[in-house]
PDB file of C-alpha atoms in Angstrom:
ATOM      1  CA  UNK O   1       0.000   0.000   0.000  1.00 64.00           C
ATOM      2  CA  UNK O   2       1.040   3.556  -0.867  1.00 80.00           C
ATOM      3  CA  UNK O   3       2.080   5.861   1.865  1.00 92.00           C
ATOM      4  CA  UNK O   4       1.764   9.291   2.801  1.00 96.00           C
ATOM      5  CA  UNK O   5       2.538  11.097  -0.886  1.00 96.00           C
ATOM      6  CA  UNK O   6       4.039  15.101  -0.827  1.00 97.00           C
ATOM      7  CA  UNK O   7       5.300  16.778  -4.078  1.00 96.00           C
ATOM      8  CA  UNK O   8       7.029  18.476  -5.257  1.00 97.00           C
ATOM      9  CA  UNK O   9       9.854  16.895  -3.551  1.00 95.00           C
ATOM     10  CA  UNK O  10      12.115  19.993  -3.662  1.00 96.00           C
ATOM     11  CA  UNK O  11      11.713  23.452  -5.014  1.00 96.00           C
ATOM     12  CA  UNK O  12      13.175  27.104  -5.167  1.00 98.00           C
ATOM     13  CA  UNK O  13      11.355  30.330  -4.726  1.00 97.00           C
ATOM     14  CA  UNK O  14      12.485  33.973  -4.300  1.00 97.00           C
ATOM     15  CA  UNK O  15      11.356  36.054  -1.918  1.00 97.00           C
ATOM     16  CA  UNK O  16       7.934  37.365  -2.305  1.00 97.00           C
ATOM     17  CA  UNK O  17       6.205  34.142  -4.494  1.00 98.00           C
ATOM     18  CA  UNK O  18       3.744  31.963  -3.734  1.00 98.00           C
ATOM     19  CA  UNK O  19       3.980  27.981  -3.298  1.00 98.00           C
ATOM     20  CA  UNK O  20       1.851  25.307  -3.410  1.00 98.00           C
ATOM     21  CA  UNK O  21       2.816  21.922  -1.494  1.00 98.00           C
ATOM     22  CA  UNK O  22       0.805  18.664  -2.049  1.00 98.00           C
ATOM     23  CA  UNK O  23      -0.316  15.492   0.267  1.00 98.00           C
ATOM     24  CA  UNK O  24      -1.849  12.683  -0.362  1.00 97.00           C
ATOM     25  CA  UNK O  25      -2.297  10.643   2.803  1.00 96.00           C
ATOM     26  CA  UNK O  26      -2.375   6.670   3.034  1.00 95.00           C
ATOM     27  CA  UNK O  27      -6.044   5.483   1.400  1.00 94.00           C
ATOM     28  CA  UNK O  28      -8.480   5.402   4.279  1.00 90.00           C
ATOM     29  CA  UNK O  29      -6.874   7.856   6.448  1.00 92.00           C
ATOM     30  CA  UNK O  30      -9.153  11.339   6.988  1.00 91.00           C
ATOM     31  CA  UNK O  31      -6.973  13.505   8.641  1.00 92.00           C
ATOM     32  CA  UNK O  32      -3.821  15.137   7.273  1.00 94.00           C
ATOM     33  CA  UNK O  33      -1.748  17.180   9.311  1.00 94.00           C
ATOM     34  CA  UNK O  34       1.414  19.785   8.038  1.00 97.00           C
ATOM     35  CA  UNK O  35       4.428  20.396  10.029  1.00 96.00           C
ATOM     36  CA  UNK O  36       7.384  22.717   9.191  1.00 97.00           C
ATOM     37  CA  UNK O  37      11.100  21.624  10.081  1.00 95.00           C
ATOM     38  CA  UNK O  38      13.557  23.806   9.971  1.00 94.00           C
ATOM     39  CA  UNK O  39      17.117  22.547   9.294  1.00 90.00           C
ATOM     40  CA  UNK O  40      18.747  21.390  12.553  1.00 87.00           C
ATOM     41  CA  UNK O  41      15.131  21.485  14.187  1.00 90.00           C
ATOM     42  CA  UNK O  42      12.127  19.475  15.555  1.00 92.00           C
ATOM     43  CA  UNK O  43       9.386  19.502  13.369  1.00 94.00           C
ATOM     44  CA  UNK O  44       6.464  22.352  14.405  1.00 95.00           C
ATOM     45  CA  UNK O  45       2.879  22.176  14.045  1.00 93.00           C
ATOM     46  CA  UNK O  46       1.450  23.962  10.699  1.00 95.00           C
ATOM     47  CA  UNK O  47      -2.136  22.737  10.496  1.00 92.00           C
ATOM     48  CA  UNK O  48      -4.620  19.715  11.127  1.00 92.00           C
ATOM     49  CA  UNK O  49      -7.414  19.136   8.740  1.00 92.00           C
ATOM     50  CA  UNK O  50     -10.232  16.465   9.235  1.00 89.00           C
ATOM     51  CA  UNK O  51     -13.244  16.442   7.053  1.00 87.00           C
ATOM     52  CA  UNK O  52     -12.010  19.230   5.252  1.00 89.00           C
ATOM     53  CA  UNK O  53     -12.239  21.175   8.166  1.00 90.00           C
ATOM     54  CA  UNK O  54      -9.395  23.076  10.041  1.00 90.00           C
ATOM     55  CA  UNK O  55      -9.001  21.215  13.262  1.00 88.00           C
ATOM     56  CA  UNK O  56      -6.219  22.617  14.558  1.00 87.00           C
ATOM     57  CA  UNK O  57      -3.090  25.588  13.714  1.00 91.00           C
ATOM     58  CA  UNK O  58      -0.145  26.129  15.286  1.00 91.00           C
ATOM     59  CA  UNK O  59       1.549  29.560  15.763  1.00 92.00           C
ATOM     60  CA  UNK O  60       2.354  30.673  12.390  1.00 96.00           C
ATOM     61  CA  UNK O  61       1.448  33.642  10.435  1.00 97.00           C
ATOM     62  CA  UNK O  62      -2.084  34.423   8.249  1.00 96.00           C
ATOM     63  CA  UNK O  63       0.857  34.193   5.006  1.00 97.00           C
ATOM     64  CA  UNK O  64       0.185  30.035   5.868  1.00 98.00           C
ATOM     65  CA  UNK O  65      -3.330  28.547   4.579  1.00 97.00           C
ATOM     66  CA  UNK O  66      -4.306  24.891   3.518  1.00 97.00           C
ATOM     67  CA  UNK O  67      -7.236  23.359   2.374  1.00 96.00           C
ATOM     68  CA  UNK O  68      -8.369  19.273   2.424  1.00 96.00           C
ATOM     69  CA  UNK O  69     -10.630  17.822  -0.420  1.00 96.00           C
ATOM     70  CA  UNK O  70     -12.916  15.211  -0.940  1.00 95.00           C
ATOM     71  CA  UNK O  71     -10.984  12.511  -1.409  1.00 94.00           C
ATOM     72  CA  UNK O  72      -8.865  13.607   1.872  1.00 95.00           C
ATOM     73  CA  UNK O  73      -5.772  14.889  -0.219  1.00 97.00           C
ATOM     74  CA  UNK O  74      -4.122  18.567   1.123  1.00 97.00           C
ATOM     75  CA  UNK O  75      -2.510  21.604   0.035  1.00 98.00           C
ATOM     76  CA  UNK O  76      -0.354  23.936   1.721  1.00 98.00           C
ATOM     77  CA  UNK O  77      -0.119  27.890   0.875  1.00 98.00           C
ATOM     78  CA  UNK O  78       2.603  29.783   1.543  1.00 98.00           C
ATOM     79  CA  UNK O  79       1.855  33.910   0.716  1.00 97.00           C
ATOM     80  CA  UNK O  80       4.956  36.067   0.306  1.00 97.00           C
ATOM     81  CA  UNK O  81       7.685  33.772   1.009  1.00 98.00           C
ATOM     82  CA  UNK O  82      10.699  34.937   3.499  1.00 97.00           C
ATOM     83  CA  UNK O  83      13.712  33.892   3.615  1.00 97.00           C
ATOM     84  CA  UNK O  84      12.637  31.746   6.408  1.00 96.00           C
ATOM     85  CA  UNK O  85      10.363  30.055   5.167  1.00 97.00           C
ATOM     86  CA  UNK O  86      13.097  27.589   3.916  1.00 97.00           C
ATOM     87  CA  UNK O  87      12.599  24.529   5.292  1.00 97.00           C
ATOM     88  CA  UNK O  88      11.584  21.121   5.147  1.00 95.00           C
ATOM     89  CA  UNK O  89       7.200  20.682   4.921  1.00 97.00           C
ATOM     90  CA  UNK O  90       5.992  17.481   5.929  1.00 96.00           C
ATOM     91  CA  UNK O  91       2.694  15.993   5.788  1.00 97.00           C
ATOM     92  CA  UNK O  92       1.196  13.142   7.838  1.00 94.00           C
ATOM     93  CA  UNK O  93      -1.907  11.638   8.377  1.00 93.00           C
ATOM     94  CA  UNK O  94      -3.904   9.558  10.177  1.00 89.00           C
ATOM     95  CA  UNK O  95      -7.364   7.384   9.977  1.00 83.00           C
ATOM     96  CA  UNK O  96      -9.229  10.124  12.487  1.00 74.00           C
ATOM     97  CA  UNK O  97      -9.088  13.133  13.774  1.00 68.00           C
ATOM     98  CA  UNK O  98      -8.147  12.112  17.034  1.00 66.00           C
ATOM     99  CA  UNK O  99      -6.123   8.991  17.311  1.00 59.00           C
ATOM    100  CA  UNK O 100      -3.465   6.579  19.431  1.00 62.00           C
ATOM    101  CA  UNK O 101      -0.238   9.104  18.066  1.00 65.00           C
ATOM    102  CA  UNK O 102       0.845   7.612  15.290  1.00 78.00           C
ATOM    103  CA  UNK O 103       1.070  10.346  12.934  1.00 88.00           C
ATOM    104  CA  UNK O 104       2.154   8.754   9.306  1.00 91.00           C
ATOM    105  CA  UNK O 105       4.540  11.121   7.575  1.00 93.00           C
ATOM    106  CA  UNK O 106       5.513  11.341   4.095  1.00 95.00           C
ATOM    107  CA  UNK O 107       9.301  12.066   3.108  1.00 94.00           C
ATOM    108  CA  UNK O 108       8.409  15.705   2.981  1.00 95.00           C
ATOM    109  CA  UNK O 109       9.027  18.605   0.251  1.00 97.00           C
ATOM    110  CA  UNK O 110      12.096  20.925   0.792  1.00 96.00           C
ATOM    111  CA  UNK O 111      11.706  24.262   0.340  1.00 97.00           C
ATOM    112  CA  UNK O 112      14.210  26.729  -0.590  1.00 97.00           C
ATOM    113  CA  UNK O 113      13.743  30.677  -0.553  1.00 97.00           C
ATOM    114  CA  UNK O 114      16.880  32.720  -2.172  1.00 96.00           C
TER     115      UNK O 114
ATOM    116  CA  UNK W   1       2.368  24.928  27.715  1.00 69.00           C
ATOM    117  CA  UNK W   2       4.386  21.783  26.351  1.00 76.00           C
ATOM    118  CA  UNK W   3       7.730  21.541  25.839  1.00 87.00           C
ATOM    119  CA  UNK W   4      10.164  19.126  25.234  1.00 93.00           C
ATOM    120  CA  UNK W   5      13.944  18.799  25.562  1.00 95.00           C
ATOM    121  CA  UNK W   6      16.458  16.812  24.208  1.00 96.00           C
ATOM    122  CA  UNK W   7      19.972  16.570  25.963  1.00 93.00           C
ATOM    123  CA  UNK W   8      22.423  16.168  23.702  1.00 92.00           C
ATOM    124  CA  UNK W   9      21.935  17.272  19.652  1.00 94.00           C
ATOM    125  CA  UNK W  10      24.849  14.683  18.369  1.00 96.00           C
ATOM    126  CA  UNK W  11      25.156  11.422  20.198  1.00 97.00           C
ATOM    127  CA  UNK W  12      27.945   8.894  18.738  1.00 97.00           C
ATOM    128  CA  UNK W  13      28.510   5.209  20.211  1.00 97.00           C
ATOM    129  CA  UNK W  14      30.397   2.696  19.212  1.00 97.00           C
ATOM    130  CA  UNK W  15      29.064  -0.617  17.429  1.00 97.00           C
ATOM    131  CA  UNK W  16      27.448  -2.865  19.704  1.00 97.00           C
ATOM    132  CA  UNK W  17      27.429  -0.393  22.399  1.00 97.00           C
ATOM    133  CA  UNK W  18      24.551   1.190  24.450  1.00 97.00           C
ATOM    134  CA  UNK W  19      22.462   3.707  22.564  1.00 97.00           C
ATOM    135  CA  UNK W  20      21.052   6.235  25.600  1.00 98.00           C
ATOM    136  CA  UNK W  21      19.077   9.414  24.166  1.00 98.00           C
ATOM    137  CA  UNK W  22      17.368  11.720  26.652  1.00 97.00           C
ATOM    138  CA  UNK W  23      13.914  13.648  26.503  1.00 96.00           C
ATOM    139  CA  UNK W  24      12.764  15.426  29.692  1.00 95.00           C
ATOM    140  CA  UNK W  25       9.248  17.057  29.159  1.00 92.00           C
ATOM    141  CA  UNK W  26       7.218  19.700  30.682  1.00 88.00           C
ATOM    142  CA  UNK W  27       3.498  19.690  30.735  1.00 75.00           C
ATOM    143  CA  UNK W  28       0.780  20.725  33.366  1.00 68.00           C
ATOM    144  CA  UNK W  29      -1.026  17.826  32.021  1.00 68.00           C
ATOM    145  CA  UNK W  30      -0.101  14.038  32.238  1.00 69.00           C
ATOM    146  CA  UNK W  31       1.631  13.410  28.828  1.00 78.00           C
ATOM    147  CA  UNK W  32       1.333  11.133  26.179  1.00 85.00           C
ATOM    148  CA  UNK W  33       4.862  10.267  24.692  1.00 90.00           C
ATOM    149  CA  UNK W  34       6.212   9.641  21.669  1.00 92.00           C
ATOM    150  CA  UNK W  35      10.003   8.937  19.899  1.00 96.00           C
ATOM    151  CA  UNK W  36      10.232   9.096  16.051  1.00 96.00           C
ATOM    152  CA  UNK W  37      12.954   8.164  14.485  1.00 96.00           C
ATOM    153  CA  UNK W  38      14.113  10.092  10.911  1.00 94.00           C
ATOM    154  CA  UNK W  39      16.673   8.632   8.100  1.00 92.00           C
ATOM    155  CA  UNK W  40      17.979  10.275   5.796  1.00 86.00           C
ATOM    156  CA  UNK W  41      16.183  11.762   3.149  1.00 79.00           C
ATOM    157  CA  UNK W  42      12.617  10.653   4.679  1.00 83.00           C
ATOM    158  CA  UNK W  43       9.774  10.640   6.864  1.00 87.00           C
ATOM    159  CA  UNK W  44       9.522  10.355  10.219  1.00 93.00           C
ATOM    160  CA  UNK W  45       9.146   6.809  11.442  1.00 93.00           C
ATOM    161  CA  UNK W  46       7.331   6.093  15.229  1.00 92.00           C
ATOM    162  CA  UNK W  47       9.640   3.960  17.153  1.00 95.00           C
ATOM    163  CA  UNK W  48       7.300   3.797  20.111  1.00 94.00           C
ATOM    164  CA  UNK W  49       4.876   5.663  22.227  1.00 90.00           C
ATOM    165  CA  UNK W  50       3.897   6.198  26.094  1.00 89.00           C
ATOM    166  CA  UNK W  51       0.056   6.243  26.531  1.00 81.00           C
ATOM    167  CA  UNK W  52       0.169   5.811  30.532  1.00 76.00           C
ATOM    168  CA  UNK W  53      -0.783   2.229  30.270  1.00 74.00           C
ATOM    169  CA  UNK W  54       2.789   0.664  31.123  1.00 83.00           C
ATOM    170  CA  UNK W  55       5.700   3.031  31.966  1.00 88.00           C
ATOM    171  CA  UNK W  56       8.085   0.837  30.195  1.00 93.00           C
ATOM    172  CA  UNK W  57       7.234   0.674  26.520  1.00 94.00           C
ATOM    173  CA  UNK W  58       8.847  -1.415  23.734  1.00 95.00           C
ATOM    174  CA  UNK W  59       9.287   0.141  19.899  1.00 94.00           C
ATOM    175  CA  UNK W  60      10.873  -1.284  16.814  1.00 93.00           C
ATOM    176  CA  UNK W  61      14.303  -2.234  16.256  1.00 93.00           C
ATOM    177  CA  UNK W  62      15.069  -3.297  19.637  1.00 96.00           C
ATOM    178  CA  UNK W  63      14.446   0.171  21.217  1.00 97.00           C
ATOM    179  CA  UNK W  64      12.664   1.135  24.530  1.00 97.00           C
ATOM    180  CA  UNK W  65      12.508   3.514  26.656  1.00 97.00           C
ATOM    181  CA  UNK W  66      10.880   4.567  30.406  1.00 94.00           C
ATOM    182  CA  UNK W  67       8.341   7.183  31.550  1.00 92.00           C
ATOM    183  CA  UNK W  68       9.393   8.545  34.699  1.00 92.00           C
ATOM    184  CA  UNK W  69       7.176  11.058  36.085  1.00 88.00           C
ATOM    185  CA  UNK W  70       9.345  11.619  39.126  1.00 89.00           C
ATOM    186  CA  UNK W  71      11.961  12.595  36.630  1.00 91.00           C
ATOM    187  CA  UNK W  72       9.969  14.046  34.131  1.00 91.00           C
ATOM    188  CA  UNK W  73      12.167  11.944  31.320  1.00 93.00           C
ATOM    189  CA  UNK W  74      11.434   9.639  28.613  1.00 95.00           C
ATOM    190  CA  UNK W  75      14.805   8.797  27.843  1.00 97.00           C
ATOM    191  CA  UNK W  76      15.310   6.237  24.487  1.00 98.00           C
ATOM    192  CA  UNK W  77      17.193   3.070  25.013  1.00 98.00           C
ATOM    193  CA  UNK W  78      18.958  -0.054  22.956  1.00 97.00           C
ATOM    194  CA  UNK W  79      21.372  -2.274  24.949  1.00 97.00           C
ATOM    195  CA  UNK W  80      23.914  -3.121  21.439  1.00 97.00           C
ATOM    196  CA  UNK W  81      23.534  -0.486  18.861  1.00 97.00           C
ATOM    197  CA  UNK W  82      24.041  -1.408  15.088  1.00 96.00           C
ATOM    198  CA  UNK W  83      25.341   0.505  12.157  1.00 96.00           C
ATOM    199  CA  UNK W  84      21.218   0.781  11.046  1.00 95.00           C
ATOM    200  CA  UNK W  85      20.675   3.184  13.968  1.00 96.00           C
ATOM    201  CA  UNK W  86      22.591   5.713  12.578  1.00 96.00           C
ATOM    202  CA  UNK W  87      19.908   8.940  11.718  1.00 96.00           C
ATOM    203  CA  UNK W  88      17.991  11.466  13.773  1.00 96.00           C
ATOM    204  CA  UNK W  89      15.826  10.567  16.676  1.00 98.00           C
ATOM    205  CA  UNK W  90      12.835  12.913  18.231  1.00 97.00           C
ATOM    206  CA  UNK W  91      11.207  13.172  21.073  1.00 95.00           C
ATOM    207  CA  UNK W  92       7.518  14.381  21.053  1.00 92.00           C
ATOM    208  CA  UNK W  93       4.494  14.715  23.392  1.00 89.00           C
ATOM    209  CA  UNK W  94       1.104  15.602  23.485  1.00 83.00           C
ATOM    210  CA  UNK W  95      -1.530  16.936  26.409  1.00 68.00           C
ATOM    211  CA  UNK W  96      -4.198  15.333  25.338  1.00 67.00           C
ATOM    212  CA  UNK W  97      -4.616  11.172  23.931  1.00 61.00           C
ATOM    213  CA  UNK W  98      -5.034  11.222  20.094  1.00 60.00           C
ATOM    214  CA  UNK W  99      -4.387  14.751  19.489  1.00 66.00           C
ATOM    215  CA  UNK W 100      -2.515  15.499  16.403  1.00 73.00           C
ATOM    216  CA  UNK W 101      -0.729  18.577  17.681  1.00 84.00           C
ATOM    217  CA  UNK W 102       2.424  17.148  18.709  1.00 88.00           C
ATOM    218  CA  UNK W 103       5.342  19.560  20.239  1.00 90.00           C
ATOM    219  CA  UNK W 104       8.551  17.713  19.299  1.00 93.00           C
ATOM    220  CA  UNK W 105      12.445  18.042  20.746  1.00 95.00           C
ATOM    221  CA  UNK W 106      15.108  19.723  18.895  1.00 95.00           C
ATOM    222  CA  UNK W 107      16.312  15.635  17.919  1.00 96.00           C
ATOM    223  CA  UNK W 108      19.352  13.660  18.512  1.00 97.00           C
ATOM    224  CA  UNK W 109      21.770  12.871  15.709  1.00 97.00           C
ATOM    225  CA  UNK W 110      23.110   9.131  16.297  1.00 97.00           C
ATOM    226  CA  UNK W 111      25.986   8.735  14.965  1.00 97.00           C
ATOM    227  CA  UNK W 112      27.301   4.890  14.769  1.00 96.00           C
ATOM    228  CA  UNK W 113      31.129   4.144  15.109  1.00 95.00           C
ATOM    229  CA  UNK W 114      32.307   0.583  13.495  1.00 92.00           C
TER     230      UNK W 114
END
């Protein structure tokens, strides 16, 4: 069985642009949640979606949006990108909203900002 | 508020030595307890997880570690450590069961020396 799908795997932005990350969790699961790891750092908590609803945010700025779909899949926004916004995005999911821990992450997408 | 600390952000043992990585933790609520586990190049990987039912809990790959509320430490153990177990380790937790909003540690490189 597939896992937890993210693209692109890499990409470069300037400062200023828009990006668009990607997540398709593991086939049954209804909740996909984003994290943000900076290099040399624990992951932090982006967003949880369930249902296509927002369950949860962490502390990050209005420039951060996502959305989930029908079929469970995510996208990440990123709105004027800093130069610290480079960083590795990961997505994980998991069958329900709330669950025994196991979050199921995909091999992320890297983000670099010149 | 959450927070959780790893001591140490390079560990190296030797080959068939004793793998010790340490998480201390700080919550006004009991925690639940997590250690992921991140190769190069990929996801993060659970290794285990504390849910309050047994206070020493058994992961993958030989691993285990011990909830010690006294202590306030979750510290990651392997009696004979194996060139494999080289990559970054993470400590997490979360306040409430289930909850997808996990706070992780800064991580632990493990460095394996033939």
């Amino acid at each position: 069985d597939a896992g937890v799908t993210q693209s692109p795997t890499h990409l470069i932005k300037t400062r200023g642009q828009q990006v668009t990350l990607r997540c398709s969790p593991i086939s049954g699961h209804k909740s996909v949640s984003w994290y943000q790891q900076v290099l040399g750092q624990g992951p932090q908590f982006i967003f949880q979606y369930y249902e296509k609803e927002e369950r949860g945010r962490g502390n990050f700025p209005d420039r951060f949006s996502a959305r989930q779909f029908p079929n469970y899949s995510s996208e990440l926004n990123v709105n004027a990108l800093l130069l610290g916004d480079s960083a590795l995005y990961l997505c994980a999911s998991s069958p329900g909203q709330m669950n025994t821990g196991e979050l199921f992450f995909g091999e992320g997408s890297r983000l670099t900002v010149l | 508020a959450q927070s959780v600390t790893q001591l140490g952000s390079h560990v190296s043992v030797s080959e068939g030595a004793l793998v010790l990585l340490r998480c201390n933790y700080s919550s006004s609520v009991p925690p639940y307890l997590f250690w992921y586990v991140q190769y190069p190049n990929q996801g993060l990987q659970l290794l285990l997880k504390y849910t309050s039912a047994a206070t020493l809990v058994k992961g993958i790959n030989g691993f285990e570690a011990e909830f010690k509320k006294s202590e306030t430490s979750f510290h990651l153990t392997k009696p004979s450590a194996h060139m494999s177990d080289a990559a970054e380790y993470f400590c997490a937790s979360t306040a409430i069961q289930g909850a997808q909003k996990l706070v992780f540690g800064q991580g632990t490189r493990l460095t394996i020396n033939p």
